[in-house]
Amino acid sequence: MKAQDRRSFLKTAAAVGTAAVGMGTATAAAGPKNILSPDRMGVLVDTTVCVGCRNCEHACKTAHDLPTEPLSSYGDRSVFEQMRRPDDTALCVVNEYENPKNADLPYDVKVQCMHCDHPACLSACIVGAFSKEENGAVVWDTDKCIGCRYCMAACPFQIPAFEYHKALDPQIRKCDFCIERTTKGELPACVNICPVEALTYGPRDEVIRIAKQRIRTYGDRYVDHIYGEHEVGGTSWMYMAGRDFKDLGFPKLGQNTAPGVSEAIQHGIFAYFMPPVALYALLGAIMWMTKTRKEEGL
Amino acid sequence: MHAHMKPAPMKGKFFTPGVIILTLIALNGLVFLAGRFFFGIGSVTNLNNQYPWGLWIAVDVAAGVALAAGGFTTAALGHVMHREEYHVILRPALLTAMLGYTFVATAVFIDIGRWYFIWHPLIMWNGSSALFEVGICVMIYMSVLYIEFLPMVTERFIGHVTLPGVLSRLNAPLDRLLRFLDRTLERSMFIFIIAGVVLSTLHQSSLGTLMVIAGSKMHPLWQTPVLPLLFLLSAISVGFPMVIFESMIASRAFKQKIEIDVLSRLGGLVAPILGIYLAFKLGDMFIRETFVYLQEFSVESVMWTLEVVLGIVIPLRMFLSRAVLKSPLLLFIASSLVILGVALNRINNFVVAYTPPYAFGSYFPSIGEISVTVGFIALLVLIYRVYVMIFPVISVPEGPATPQTKYAIRGKQ
């Protein structure tokens, strides 16, 4: 420090500052693919139509090479006694809830990734392993993921699941909107198998139009709310129901996007790298001034 | 204050009864750690799809980073503001930070499912991720800390490189390398010192941004958009208490006199910082009107009260008293309380406050998780002991006959 003269101090400090700014412009462009296409697809789940046959669960496992019992065993309705959640062994599950209007026609709710328009997992992921694809699917990239599980902490729907019992190559598992099938023009496996057409796949805007149409036509059948139209800024999967969504196991969420506040803070702290560079300059100035004072014997 | 304090390697036996106990605790942790690597995270921890983060993230990573804040706070005080009177604490604080961050990085390594991809954030960037920012800052800051430590290596080994046998041929080149490092670092160290302070303020606050994205999954007593500010303020306020705590323990372990003059002056700086932290924490509570949650008797309300009363209010009152500042025992207690408070705060933020919408039970760390965490802390203390016995970290009163040259013995160039 003693050998340091003031001129070179300033020169080096300036060089460091410039380097940091240069780095800032590079970071601004860095990030995973995050497309919000106007033509993105959506699925409408009509929980008043679903009969709880769970064929979708079987089709999902088959499409994703997950081990499964034979289809004939899926008729067992005792599984509905407990609420189940999607995990690394089943990317979608169906839960059953009472129908207060008609005890013989319970409501069945299929649960899987909602494929948010502004996904929290995508925003949170340290390496950008999630991407929002052109068709609306939120997919995970095994080649990037480091297994930190921050996506699980971030997801408002508690969807991503982790293979805790694998020592090597544990995966994050969640519904991928059957990206392999849909890019080939096929329907998602669950939509394809559904025998009662409880699932409607189509452009998201179109699907919302159909939902509104149904609510208008059969007012007494539905609550006037399409879950997922506006929740956390909109999701690709949307639900219609005959009773309040909070009684069907849906979390009560606002219309603000899940990553909204977090990204605002993050981008505020790093606005063009100005705050860190300014702090660096300020500290450099204090260091220089206190040093000068000391040398002058004050 | 003693005018002639000079850092020197500590002398004495390495193995004492305390060291043997710490070694056993560390070994126990390593056994469970082996289980994690052979059979997966699920075999050792109580983590599951409802509770993805537990003790290792809350204590080893979040509390670890906060408690290593002594490094940047003392660097700002001693190097940036040139407060020479604090020089005796700079090296121990730097060593604590350096080992603390190494401990944090190791904890991240064992907690992530794909540890062999830990380098991915270096080339796969996500500018919107708070975790990415924390990860990158911690990596750079850790490198900066190791660079800041280098002068202690050069000071110790210039003229003393005596490798045995075949390796002795390397003695001269190594000595030249050390001398080169010494000359270069003397001129450029200020860059690293300022960078260290900037990087610390960045990632200490971003660590608070981490849980903001969890939104309503986090209890309102802790969930607030000002979390990054609260994390930064609490990290700054725990910096000096951590230095006091660690300095007193080291003095006792190596039978040195406690530097009470320096430490009580340092303690005098704690109260204002702690006061600002408390003001922001309570201010935020009143603006968001979250005090209503304190009326109900729950794990959350009890933990919040413990954190604030035990960890902020009581030590704040203590640090305001001159009697406490003059008494080594009371100063030690007050410092320990601040440390406890910040550790509790990190545990609360990452574990207690986290309420998954679909929980099939609650999370409590497993024996394995606790063993690994405690084992790593023991290991950290042992490595600290090794370092201060090899390198000139802790200052001792200078004897009258000490030569006045920069290095005690000048080697051949």
XYZ file of C-alpha atoms in Angstrom:
711
model
C 0.000 0.000 0.000
C 2.849 2.368 0.843
C 4.398 2.080 -2.603
C 1.090 3.103 -4.130
C 1.080 6.631 -5.464
C -2.145 8.503 -5.945
C -2.089 8.675 -9.738
C -1.825 4.916 -10.234
C -4.440 4.398 -7.516
C -6.941 6.381 -9.561
C -5.875 4.753 -12.811
C -6.338 1.240 -11.498
C -9.618 2.112 -9.811
C -10.924 3.509 -13.099
C -9.842 0.379 -14.977
C -11.621 -1.870 -12.506
C -14.753 0.245 -12.800
C -14.764 0.058 -16.600
C -14.316 -3.699 -16.503
C -17.295 -4.014 -14.155
C -19.510 -1.919 -16.449
C -18.482 -4.073 -19.401
C -19.469 -7.142 -17.435
C -22.835 -5.510 -16.685
C -23.856 -5.220 -20.318
C -22.987 -8.867 -20.847
C -25.104 -9.977 -17.880
C -28.137 -8.022 -19.022
C -28.434 -10.274 -22.064
C -27.756 -13.491 -20.173
C -30.667 -15.656 -19.240
C -32.765 -18.627 -20.230
C -35.247 -18.689 -23.116
C -38.401 -16.975 -21.915
C -40.916 -16.530 -24.731
C -44.421 -15.267 -24.088
C -45.845 -16.024 -27.499
C -49.311 -14.652 -28.326
C -49.994 -18.040 -29.907
C -49.078 -20.094 -26.853
C -51.222 -23.090 -26.106
C -53.337 -23.759 -23.043
C -55.373 -26.528 -21.457
C -58.753 -26.025 -19.872
C -59.580 -28.491 -17.096
C -63.301 -28.727 -16.410
C -63.449 -30.259 -12.935
C -67.227 -30.589 -13.213
C -66.817 -32.972 -16.167
C -63.895 -35.073 -14.873
C -65.048 -38.456 -13.545
C -61.805 -39.415 -11.807
C -60.962 -42.418 -14.005
C -57.271 -41.487 -13.720
C -56.521 -42.684 -17.230
C -54.514 -39.471 -17.600
C -52.206 -40.571 -14.765
C -51.502 -43.813 -16.593
C -51.022 -42.102 -19.956
C -48.675 -39.566 -18.354
C -46.474 -42.246 -16.808
C -46.364 -44.209 -20.031
C -45.464 -41.114 -22.067
C -42.643 -40.230 -19.644
C -41.223 -43.757 -19.195
C -42.162 -43.863 -15.518
C -42.938 -47.239 -13.923
C -46.685 -47.820 -13.613
C -49.241 -50.390 -12.499
C -51.454 -51.796 -15.286
C -54.286 -49.501 -16.396
C -56.903 -51.884 -14.946
C -55.726 -51.068 -11.388
C -56.462 -47.358 -11.873
C -60.180 -47.945 -11.302
C -59.514 -48.309 -7.559
C -61.163 -45.237 -6.041
C -59.769 -45.752 -2.560
C -56.749 -43.613 -3.560
C -59.053 -40.595 -3.260
C -59.262 -41.040 0.507
C -56.055 -39.067 0.809
C -54.969 -35.977 -1.033
C -52.014 -36.771 -3.273
C -49.453 -34.489 -4.871
C -47.452 -34.852 -8.072
C -43.897 -36.012 -7.384
C -40.955 -37.668 -9.096
C -42.929 -40.905 -9.591
C -46.131 -39.307 -10.953
C -46.095 -36.008 -12.816
C -49.853 -35.609 -12.555
C -52.394 -36.895 -10.036
C -56.161 -36.606 -9.639
C -57.753 -35.724 -6.292
C -61.434 -35.966 -5.445
C -63.541 -33.451 -3.494
C -67.120 -33.500 -2.304
C -69.854 -31.878 -4.372
C -72.164 -30.066 -1.910
C -74.875 -29.830 -4.564
C -74.895 -33.533 -5.466
C -73.088 -36.123 -3.340
C -73.151 -38.677 -6.170
C -71.184 -36.455 -8.533
C -67.952 -35.544 -6.704
C -65.520 -33.064 -8.231
C -62.230 -34.469 -9.488
C -59.229 -32.216 -9.905
C -56.204 -33.119 -11.978
C -53.026 -31.553 -10.596
C -49.820 -30.963 -12.557
C -47.470 -28.091 -13.440
C -49.522 -24.991 -14.344
C -46.956 -23.771 -16.931
C -47.027 -20.157 -15.740
C -46.725 -17.279 -18.188
C -44.170 -15.769 -15.803
C -42.660 -18.840 -14.153
C -41.059 -18.438 -10.732
C -38.881 -21.501 -11.338
C -37.459 -19.958 -14.501
C -36.729 -16.667 -12.761
C -35.206 -18.371 -9.725
C -33.045 -21.049 -11.335
C -29.368 -20.316 -10.714
C -28.244 -21.696 -14.076
C -31.329 -20.942 -16.167
C -32.242 -24.620 -16.528
C -35.917 -23.774 -17.085
C -37.266 -22.225 -20.254
C -40.673 -20.999 -21.386
C -41.145 -22.352 -24.877
C -42.968 -20.869 -27.845
C -45.981 -23.153 -27.248
C -46.256 -22.147 -23.594
C -44.534 -25.175 -22.056
C -42.172 -24.604 -19.114
C -39.467 -27.238 -19.485
C -36.411 -28.243 -17.478
C -32.971 -28.960 -18.919
C -31.090 -31.828 -17.319
C -27.790 -30.705 -18.853
C -27.775 -27.476 -16.839
C -29.442 -28.272 -13.483
C -27.130 -28.434 -10.448
C -29.824 -29.818 -8.110
C -30.017 -26.789 -5.773
C -33.833 -27.081 -5.478
C -34.393 -23.304 -5.460
C -37.141 -23.850 -8.072
C -39.004 -25.895 -5.463
C -38.741 -23.101 -2.909
C -39.910 -20.584 -5.532
C -42.864 -22.404 -7.146
C -46.177 -21.037 -5.794
C -47.933 -24.310 -6.723
C -45.331 -26.574 -5.085
C -44.802 -28.582 -8.273
C -41.138 -29.385 -9.024
C -40.108 -32.638 -7.351
C -36.594 -33.894 -6.706
C -35.266 -37.443 -6.712
C -33.907 -37.432 -3.162
C -32.812 -41.046 -3.170
C -30.492 -40.898 -6.145
C -26.827 -40.377 -5.298
C -25.954 -39.606 -8.906
C -27.889 -37.676 -11.532
C -30.985 -36.876 -9.443
C -33.579 -35.149 -11.621
C -36.116 -32.410 -11.077
C -39.365 -33.952 -12.280
C -42.478 -32.095 -13.327
C -45.017 -32.059 -16.148
C -43.320 -30.887 -19.361
C -46.576 -30.287 -21.290
C -45.583 -33.381 -23.326
C -43.174 -31.157 -25.230
C -41.961 -34.102 -27.346
C -45.494 -34.987 -28.450
C -46.796 -31.439 -28.947
C -43.843 -30.362 -31.115
C -44.777 -33.280 -33.392
C -48.348 -31.975 -33.558
C -49.758 -34.596 -31.191
C -51.929 -33.846 -28.169
C -50.483 -34.030 -24.656
C -50.858 -37.642 -23.464
C -53.425 -36.755 -20.775
C -55.588 -34.696 -23.132
C -55.365 -37.439 -25.726
C -56.553 -40.213 -23.381
C -59.304 -38.344 -21.487
C -62.532 -40.275 -22.270
C -64.935 -37.523 -21.148
C -63.227 -34.503 -22.714
C -62.625 -32.850 -19.383
C -59.390 -31.497 -20.861
C -59.448 -29.044 -23.773
C -56.153 -28.255 -25.521
C -55.868 -25.233 -27.803
C -54.525 -21.699 -28.168
C -54.708 -20.100 -24.726
C -56.943 -17.199 -25.844
C -59.301 -19.615 -27.546
C -59.467 -21.848 -24.479
C -60.340 -18.845 -22.283
C -63.091 -17.894 -24.760
C -64.563 -21.412 -24.523
C -64.471 -21.264 -20.717
C -66.278 -17.922 -20.633
C -68.839 -19.252 -23.085
C -69.548 -22.233 -20.805
C -69.900 -20.016 -17.747
C -72.352 -17.809 -19.645
C -74.370 -20.765 -20.916
C -74.413 -22.939 -17.746
C -74.292 -20.306 -15.025
C -75.558 -22.577 -12.244
C -72.964 -25.255 -13.013
C -69.856 -23.082 -12.494
C -68.432 -20.498 -10.166
C -67.662 -17.362 -12.185
C -63.901 -17.703 -12.030
C -61.372 -19.283 -14.384
C -58.487 -20.282 -12.136
C -55.223 -19.535 -13.911
C -56.558 -16.826 -16.220
C -55.027 -14.151 -14.012
C -53.443 -16.012 -11.041
C -49.713 -15.195 -10.751
C -49.967 -13.298 -14.036
C -51.666 -16.138 -15.934
C -50.955 -19.826 -16.455
C -51.215 -22.142 -19.452
C -53.327 -24.631 -17.524
C -56.653 -23.233 -16.378
C -59.497 -24.661 -14.348
C -63.280 -24.398 -14.162
C -65.117 -25.511 -11.046
C -68.535 -25.924 -9.493
C -67.457 -24.716 -6.050
C -64.979 -22.255 -4.623
C -61.427 -23.064 -5.732
C -60.046 -22.839 -2.215
C -62.197 -25.858 -1.313
C -60.691 -27.824 -4.188
C -57.110 -27.536 -2.949
C -56.066 -24.517 -5.000
C -53.782 -21.993 -3.320
C -55.179 -18.473 -3.057
C -52.830 -16.368 -5.159
C -52.917 -12.780 -6.348
C -52.599 -11.488 -9.885
C -49.016 -10.307 -9.511
C -46.466 -12.521 -11.206
C -44.591 -14.799 -8.841
C -41.104 -13.471 -9.670
C -42.282 -9.830 -9.842
C -40.978 -8.302 -6.600
C -37.879 -10.453 -6.534
C -36.829 -9.449 -10.048
C -37.548 -5.783 -9.348
C -35.203 -5.895 -6.343
C -32.608 -7.869 -8.232
C -32.617 -5.536 -11.232
C -32.703 -2.497 -8.934
C -29.511 -3.565 -7.161
C -27.854 -4.298 -10.479
C -29.245 -1.518 -12.692
C -26.505 -1.457 -15.360
C -24.085 -2.367 -12.560
C -24.284 1.267 -11.447
C -24.927 0.749 -7.711
C -21.953 -1.615 -7.208
C -19.652 0.587 -9.280
C -20.795 3.682 -7.388
C -20.159 1.923 -4.082
C -16.719 0.893 -5.311
C -15.922 4.486 -6.241
C -17.233 5.802 -2.931
C -15.145 3.355 -0.906
C -12.123 4.159 -3.056
C -12.617 7.856 -2.351
C -12.927 7.287 1.414
C -9.829 5.116 1.358
C -7.865 7.767 -0.496
C -9.045 10.634 1.683
C -8.430 8.931 5.009
C -4.993 7.949 3.748
C -4.187 11.532 2.751
C -5.332 12.799 6.120
C -3.122 10.310 7.880
C -0.108 11.262 5.784
C -0.662 14.913 6.561
C -0.638 13.951 10.211
C -4.218 14.939 11.032
C -3.162 -0.281 23.795
C 0.209 -1.955 23.398
C 2.133 0.039 20.872
C 4.151 -2.922 19.631
C 1.868 -5.768 18.715
C 3.120 -8.001 15.957
C 1.387 -10.980 14.345
C 3.217 -14.268 14.916
C 2.445 -17.972 14.576
C 1.013 -19.396 17.799
C 3.162 -21.855 19.685
C 2.213 -24.914 21.728
C 0.990 -28.468 21.293
C -1.620 -28.990 18.592
C -3.467 -31.784 20.381
C -5.243 -30.827 23.566
C -8.267 -32.623 25.093
C -10.553 -30.046 23.422
C -8.960 -30.658 20.045
C -9.445 -34.421 20.395
C -13.152 -33.957 21.165
C -13.521 -31.643 18.148
C -11.781 -34.234 15.961
C -14.265 -36.913 17.055
C -17.222 -34.601 16.327
C -15.772 -33.829 12.901
C -15.239 -37.531 12.129
C -18.829 -38.316 13.100
C -20.018 -35.664 10.647
C -17.847 -37.091 7.890
C -19.411 -40.551 8.354
C -22.896 -39.156 7.703
C -21.498 -37.083 4.849
C -20.257 -40.275 3.192
C -23.852 -41.575 3.392
C -25.071 -38.514 1.503
C -22.600 -39.140 -1.337
C -23.226 -42.892 -1.596
C -26.995 -43.051 -1.095
C -28.335 -39.593 -1.997
C -29.512 -36.579 -0.023
C -32.736 -38.318 1.001
C -30.866 -41.031 2.888
C -29.226 -38.598 5.332
C -31.606 -35.623 5.529
C -35.274 -35.070 6.348
C -35.716 -32.975 3.216
C -38.574 -33.815 0.860
C -40.654 -32.309 -1.914
C -42.496 -30.075 0.573
C -39.344 -28.823 2.316
C -36.577 -28.550 -0.283
C -34.231 -26.544 1.942
C -33.305 -27.308 5.531
C -30.586 -27.024 8.124
C -27.677 -27.099 5.692
C -28.950 -24.089 3.744
C -30.173 -22.182 6.819
C -27.149 -22.696 9.070
C -24.181 -23.789 6.971
C -24.876 -21.429 4.089
C -27.058 -18.506 5.235
C -25.831 -18.191 8.837
C -22.317 -19.079 7.677
C -22.206 -16.179 5.247
C -23.627 -13.786 7.846
C -21.176 -14.842 10.565
C -18.253 -14.416 8.161
C -19.216 -10.740 7.898
C -16.415 -9.844 10.313
C -14.110 -9.955 7.312
C -15.627 -7.157 5.281
C -16.770 -5.006 8.204
C -13.287 -4.899 9.732
C -11.719 -4.423 6.287
C -13.948 -1.384 5.801
C -12.991 -0.060 9.218
C -9.268 -0.824 9.205
C -8.260 -0.596 5.551
C -10.836 1.668 3.896
C -11.210 4.130 6.787
C -7.608 3.640 7.877
C -8.419 3.235 11.547
C -4.985 1.962 12.552
C -5.959 1.201 16.139
C -7.896 -1.842 14.941
C -5.031 -3.452 13.042
C -4.534 -6.294 15.506
C -7.988 -7.706 14.689
C -7.773 -7.463 10.906
C -5.855 -10.685 10.300
C -7.900 -12.913 12.619
C -11.109 -11.478 11.107
C -9.807 -12.103 7.603
C -8.896 -15.689 8.456
C -12.350 -16.278 9.981
C -13.990 -14.919 6.842
C -11.765 -16.940 4.544
C -12.412 -20.197 6.380
C -16.077 -19.265 6.877
C -16.646 -18.833 3.167
C -14.766 -22.043 2.437
C -17.167 -23.725 4.867
C -20.128 -22.132 3.052
C -18.883 -23.277 -0.352
C -18.382 -26.804 0.968
C -21.903 -26.773 2.415
C -23.335 -25.734 -0.955
C -21.331 -28.508 -2.569
C -22.833 -31.175 -0.328
C -26.376 -29.768 -0.402
C -26.829 -29.558 -4.160
C -28.003 -32.765 -5.765
C -25.504 -32.629 -8.618
C -22.330 -31.530 -6.852
C -20.224 -32.322 -9.917
C -22.021 -29.465 -11.755
C -21.175 -26.846 -9.114
C -19.148 -24.925 -11.719
C -22.185 -24.473 -14.009
C -23.117 -20.976 -12.754
C -19.754 -19.728 -14.034
C -20.815 -20.265 -17.634
C -24.627 -20.635 -17.412
C -25.994 -17.289 -16.348
C -29.420 -16.198 -15.206
C -29.413 -12.485 -14.450
C -32.860 -12.545 -12.837
C -31.902 -15.180 -10.250
C -30.966 -13.943 -6.786
C -29.229 -17.249 -6.177
C -27.078 -16.753 -9.271
C -25.983 -13.389 -7.924
C -25.209 -14.857 -4.502
C -23.315 -17.742 -6.091
C -21.156 -15.607 -8.360
C -20.435 -13.015 -5.636
C -19.501 -15.702 -3.122
C -17.169 -17.379 -5.610
C -15.386 -14.112 -6.461
C -15.316 -12.949 -2.839
C -13.804 -16.229 -1.698
C -11.021 -15.806 -4.251
C -10.513 -12.229 -3.026
C -10.237 -13.468 0.568
C -7.565 -15.982 -0.408
C -5.668 -13.204 -2.201
C -5.974 -10.968 0.866
C -4.527 -13.802 2.925
C -1.455 -14.197 0.688
C 0.645 -11.535 2.481
C 0.575 -13.764 5.567
C 1.935 -16.614 3.459
C 4.703 -14.513 1.942
C 5.572 -12.997 5.314
C 5.866 -16.440 6.864
C 7.763 -18.211 4.115
C 10.022 -15.696 2.339
C 13.494 -16.869 3.279
C 12.002 -19.935 4.968
C 11.152 -22.220 2.054
C 12.935 -25.421 3.032
C 11.348 -28.345 1.257
C 13.025 -31.687 2.022
C 14.780 -34.135 -0.330
C 14.156 -33.953 -4.069
C 11.723 -31.094 -3.612
C 14.515 -28.892 -2.283
C 15.306 -27.946 -5.875
C 12.030 -26.012 -5.856
C 13.080 -23.891 -2.887
C 14.683 -21.073 -4.833
C 11.909 -20.722 -7.490
C 9.240 -20.832 -4.774
C 11.023 -18.148 -2.821
C 11.246 -15.972 -5.932
C 7.520 -16.527 -6.563
C 6.680 -15.477 -3.015
C 8.813 -12.344 -3.331
C 7.133 -11.528 -6.646
C 3.693 -11.990 -5.081
C 4.701 -9.850 -2.142
C 5.841 -6.965 -4.367
C 2.795 -7.150 -6.660
C 0.253 -7.483 -3.880
C 1.696 -4.570 -1.929
C 0.817 -2.290 -4.817
C -2.541 -3.772 -5.783
C -4.050 -4.961 -2.515
C -6.344 -1.947 -2.237
C -8.227 -3.136 -5.348
C -9.025 -6.418 -3.650
C -9.882 -4.832 -0.331
C -12.474 -2.495 -1.861
C -13.765 -5.273 -4.124
C -14.177 -7.487 -1.053
C -16.343 -4.889 0.685
C -18.473 -4.264 -2.426
C -18.935 -7.989 -3.128
C -19.940 -8.557 0.482
C -22.612 -5.869 0.558
C -23.963 -7.319 -2.693
C -24.295 -10.941 -1.704
C -25.167 -10.331 1.947
C -28.224 -8.429 0.719
C -29.018 -10.782 -2.169
C -29.110 -13.622 0.305
C -32.159 -11.811 1.679
C -33.687 -11.513 -1.801
C -33.578 -15.315 -2.074
C -36.757 -15.982 -0.145
C -38.730 -13.030 -1.533
C -39.731 -15.169 -4.518
C -41.283 -17.748 -2.171
C -44.043 -15.164 -1.692
C -46.956 -16.385 0.373
C -45.113 -19.623 1.188
C -43.153 -17.595 3.723
C -44.694 -16.463 7.017
C -45.582 -12.732 6.970
C -43.482 -12.097 10.092
C -40.434 -12.466 7.848
C -41.668 -12.091 4.250
C -41.049 -8.493 3.184
C -39.640 -6.750 0.127
C -37.028 -5.105 2.386
C -35.512 -8.512 3.270
C -32.287 -7.676 1.388
C -31.821 -4.542 3.481
C -32.541 -6.415 6.718
C -30.057 -9.126 5.737
C -27.371 -6.550 4.970
C -27.951 -4.616 8.216
C -27.944 -7.781 10.312
C -24.757 -8.973 8.620
C -23.038 -5.660 9.359
C -24.234 -5.707 12.953
C -22.942 -9.234 13.567
C -19.514 -8.497 12.050
C -17.829 -6.881 15.075
C -19.484 -9.128 17.714
C -18.180 -12.116 15.744
C -14.646 -10.657 15.797
C -14.889 -10.035 19.551
C -16.237 -13.543 20.180
C -13.591 -15.235 18.096
C -10.730 -13.096 19.375
C -11.584 -13.872 23.005
C -11.793 -17.611 22.351
C -8.489 -17.584 20.468
C -6.798 -15.598 23.251
C -7.965 -18.123 25.807
C -7.008 -21.119 23.659
C -3.468 -19.847 23.168
C -3.140 -18.329 26.667
C -2.741 -14.793 25.347
C -3.895 -11.650 27.059
C -7.326 -10.521 25.856
C -7.033 -7.328 23.812
C -9.727 -5.691 25.896
C -8.833 -2.108 24.886
C -9.311 -2.773 21.197
C -12.268 -5.080 21.707
C -14.201 -2.708 23.939
C -13.635 0.130 21.487
C -14.898 -2.186 18.746
C -17.852 -3.102 20.951
C -18.695 0.581 21.220
C -19.428 0.591 17.492
C -21.949 -2.250 17.734
C -24.811 -0.432 19.485
C -25.506 2.171 16.753
C -25.458 -0.475 13.996
C -27.645 -2.856 15.980
C -29.992 0.049 16.728
C -30.392 0.851 13.025
C -31.101 -2.819 12.297
C -33.740 -2.967 15.037
C -35.330 0.267 13.810
C -35.684 -1.094 10.279
C -36.957 -4.453 11.489
C -39.633 -2.904 13.705
C -40.405 -0.146 11.197
C -41.097 -2.763 8.558
C -43.265 -4.659 11.021
C -45.392 -1.586 11.725
C -45.704 -0.565 8.084
C -46.883 -4.043 7.102
C -48.822 -4.395 10.387
C -47.491 -7.905 10.914
C -47.492 -7.479 14.706
C -50.960 -9.063 14.638
C -49.219 -12.433 14.152
C -47.478 -11.996 17.502
C -50.806 -12.227 19.293
C -51.218 -15.855 18.401
C -49.065 -18.408 20.178
C -47.229 -20.332 17.469
C -43.768 -21.608 16.635
C -43.389 -18.575 14.384
C -44.340 -15.973 16.986
C -42.117 -17.576 19.650
C -39.156 -17.816 17.293
C -39.600 -14.216 16.141
C -39.709 -12.988 19.736
C -36.625 -15.015 20.677
C -34.765 -13.684 17.674
C -35.572 -10.043 18.394
C -35.474 -9.947 22.197
C -32.546 -12.284 22.779
C -30.632 -11.389 19.660
C -31.189 -7.640 19.291
C -32.871 -5.875 22.241
C -30.855 -7.373 25.124
C -27.436 -7.123 23.451
C -28.295 -3.600 22.252
C -28.913 -2.556 25.841
C -25.722 -4.311 26.923
C -23.524 -2.688 24.267
C -24.830 0.730 25.347
C -23.413 0.211 28.834
C -19.816 1.239 29.537
C -19.571 -1.377 32.273
C -20.337 -4.120 29.762
C -17.752 -2.801 27.312
C -15.066 -2.844 30.019
C -15.852 -6.350 31.262
C -14.482 -9.198 29.112
C -17.147 -11.627 30.350
C -20.130 -9.326 29.716
C -18.710 -8.220 26.371
C -18.379 -11.872 25.439
C -21.983 -12.585 26.452
C -23.333 -9.583 24.566
C -21.410 -10.573 21.432
C -22.608 -14.170 21.706
C -26.213 -12.956 21.904
C -25.898 -10.947 18.687
C -24.395 -14.003 16.976
C -27.202 -16.184 18.289
C -29.772 -13.623 17.125
C -28.464 -13.468 13.567
C -28.113 -17.256 13.376
C -31.715 -17.558 14.609
C -32.812 -14.992 12.037
C -31.324 -17.023 9.197
C -32.866 -20.247 10.538
C -36.212 -18.468 10.872
C -36.082 -17.045 7.359
C -35.107 -20.260 5.641
C -36.792 -22.934 7.764
C -39.294 -21.682 10.356
C -40.994 -19.131 8.079
C -41.255 -21.577 5.172
C -44.799 -22.947 5.076
C -45.472 -25.032 1.971
C -49.093 -24.872 0.748
C -49.338 -28.678 0.759
C -47.419 -30.028 3.749
C -47.837 -33.590 4.976
C -45.836 -32.939 8.116
C -43.329 -30.454 9.440
C -39.595 -30.366 8.941
C -37.048 -30.945 11.649
C -33.407 -31.713 10.788
C -32.326 -35.347 11.003
C -29.485 -36.679 13.143
C -27.480 -36.906 9.930
C -28.025 -33.272 9.007
C -27.173 -32.072 12.505
C -24.089 -34.315 12.625
C -22.766 -32.955 9.352
C -23.371 -29.332 10.362
C -21.815 -29.713 13.813
C -18.985 -31.776 12.321
C -18.171 -29.053 9.811
C -18.133 -26.383 12.514
C -15.707 -28.539 14.520
C -13.572 -29.015 11.426
C -13.583 -25.266 10.853
C -12.278 -24.612 14.372
C -9.554 -27.227 13.889
C -8.432 -25.734 10.574
C -8.399 -22.276 12.189
C -6.108 -23.676 14.855
C -3.784 -25.147 12.221
C -3.655 -21.830 10.352
C -2.871 -19.627 13.345
C -0.118 -22.048 14.383
C 1.488 -21.870 10.926
C 0.849 -18.292 9.822
C 1.339 -14.939 11.561
C -2.336 -14.163 12.221
C -2.730 -13.393 15.927
C -0.770 -10.451 17.282
C 1.495 -10.880 20.295
C 3.468 -8.219 22.201
C 6.769 -7.647 20.495
C 9.906 -8.505 22.477
C 12.505 -5.760 22.886
C 15.150 -7.572 20.822
C 13.091 -8.083 17.668
C 14.968 -6.976 14.545
C 13.397 -4.101 12.701
C 13.698 -5.541 9.187
C 10.553 -6.507 7.336
C 11.327 -10.244 7.433
C 12.976 -11.753 10.452
C 15.459 -13.600 8.258
C 16.330 -12.514 4.745
C 16.824 -15.450 2.387
C 19.170 -15.604 -0.569
C 17.664 -14.105 -3.703
